[in-house]
Amino acid sequence: MTMDVSRRGLIGAGVGAALLPSVAKAQAMTGKATVGVAVVGLGKLSLNQIIPGFRNCRSARLAAVVSGHPEKAHRIAEEQKLSPRSVYTYADYDRIASDPNIDVVYIVLPNFMHAEYTIRALKAGKHVLCEKPMATTIGDAERMIAAARTANRHLMIAYRCHYEPLNLAGMRLLRSGELGKTRVVSTVMGRQADPSDPSDAWRLDMMKSGGALTDMGIYGVNGARYLLNEEPTEIQAWSQTDKSDPRFRDVVDLYSWQARFPSGAIATGSTSFNYAATMSWEVQSENGKITADPGCFYSGNRLTLGGTKVATPEIREIDQFAREMDWIADVVRGKAPMVSTAEEGLQDMRLMMAIMESAAKGGASVATNYGFRRPVDPAAVVDLPKA
Ligand code: NAD
């Protein structure tokens, strides 16, 4: 069975109605051919995905790098044909305020540093794209939102799956109603953490990261919400940690949770730093089942419907990082609506805290009516790339 998940099919089903939501209040930089992005933090994600991703961008361009390692930063700058003046350290970071070449600052630092560097960029008058999770505390996330409001600048959270074609196709299929009511969404998001890798060392420190839940589980929490396009009212969770494993002296290893949604759908999820690398989701609806396995990898994702690969010419693999950088560039230029809002990031923070709270109370129910409603559905505004 191959379903019509083409843009035309689903726009016809009504999801196109939201194509013109309010473009944010921050002044639109119309007329700029490309938008300059400063990348802050030159770790694994920046070096392997983000900086190479600029070559696939059409609206965003690499404008500067910020790093605590000047030698590495100057090498990257040279490779990327940036002037040495476009290399910043953390100490002289605030100087970006007077660099007209930088429009957007992309925060790719360990989670506990997101709030400080986001707020400093906003105070410098720049728009910000911040990696997930938005922060390590709800207080920090709220301060980031307040700083963006005060500065009248955009703050977008880097939820790359909002721009990933197979996830969009799944969302569109569910919005079309073709499969009937959605009953269950299941997500499995985890991997083996490697403490000898500096990128994982800080992830195994509760204060710096939040562990598997905030690193990997966030894809499942966010995924259940964008697949259902509604917000949970109640969460229950369990956790399991082998304290004899030195990786888990400070962070919980395994969380499993379930969440109840107003439509009657139930989402289940698990996350761990001690299972084989998996980023998958599955939806059980009245008339069909969608499986995305892998569903949230950088590439090689696969969507099946009732076991049959969903293959339409409309679904093509893309560079997710290029697409999300282009998206914020277009938001800044007033050409696209903001999709992955900071409030969306805060909602995930609250829900992850609810999971932690419930698990700490042995699975007690935690009410999650935080009043958030996603203003713009990615399925309604982010196109599937043409084949
Ligand atoms: P990383 O550890 O490889 O890189 C972090 C960088 O920050 C390093 O260059 C490091 O030198 C620098 N740094 C500065 N001060 C530091 C300090 N006090 N402690 C540790 N490092 C410090 O991490 P990463 O994998 O590149 O992740 C960076 C961010 O990107 C995280 O927020 C992570 O959640 C996010 N991320 C997102 C995705 C995605 O698919 N969207 C994937 C991976 C990582």
XYZ file of C-alpha atoms and ligand atoms in Angstrom, residues 41-46 69 72 90 108-114 131-133 158 160 198-199 202-203 215 219 298 321, ligand 1:
73
model
C 31.230 26.158 19.862
C 33.322 24.087 17.468
C 32.587 20.590 18.766
C 31.349 17.469 17.050
C 28.038 18.761 15.761
C 29.474 22.028 14.463
C 40.478 27.117 20.885
C 41.169 25.352 15.691
C 34.340 33.420 24.461
C 26.148 24.757 19.641
C 27.620 24.559 23.130
C 27.018 22.061 25.948
C 23.467 22.463 27.252
C 24.378 24.282 30.482
C 25.981 27.090 28.432
C 22.989 27.699 26.118
C 20.523 23.789 19.924
C 18.230 21.459 21.815
C 17.589 21.102 24.697
C 17.066 23.746 16.529
C 15.742 19.609 12.974
C 34.657 14.465 25.631
C 31.327 15.078 23.857
C 29.566 16.519 29.889
C 26.377 14.664 28.863
C 19.958 14.480 24.925
C 13.233 13.763 20.331
C 20.791 12.693 10.186
C 20.913 21.299 9.223
P 30.641 18.737 21.833
O 31.065 18.434 23.235
O 31.224 17.924 20.751
O 30.901 20.261 21.503
C 30.763 21.282 22.452
C 31.800 22.359 22.203
O 31.712 23.293 23.277
C 33.237 21.839 22.187
O 33.929 22.418 21.096
C 33.837 22.336 23.491
O 35.231 22.626 23.402
C 33.040 23.604 23.736
N 33.003 23.998 25.142
C 33.153 25.281 25.562
N 33.106 25.338 26.901
C 32.925 24.084 27.336
C 32.799 23.520 28.633
N 32.835 24.270 29.748
N 32.610 22.183 28.739
C 32.553 21.415 27.616
N 32.669 21.902 26.356
C 32.856 23.231 26.220
O 29.057 18.628 21.830
P 28.102 18.475 20.566
O 27.774 17.049 20.374
O 28.628 19.238 19.444
O 26.764 19.146 21.135
C 26.636 20.556 21.254
C 25.151 20.913 21.362
O 24.479 20.467 20.193
C 24.427 20.273 22.528
O 23.486 21.168 23.036
C 23.695 19.095 21.917
O 22.496 18.749 22.586
C 23.395 19.624 20.545
N 23.291 18.549 19.539
C 22.228 18.541 18.713
C 22.125 17.578 17.730
C 20.986 17.622 16.769
O 20.797 16.661 16.018
N 20.213 18.700 16.715
C 23.095 16.600 17.620
C 24.204 16.639 18.479
C 24.300 17.633 19.436
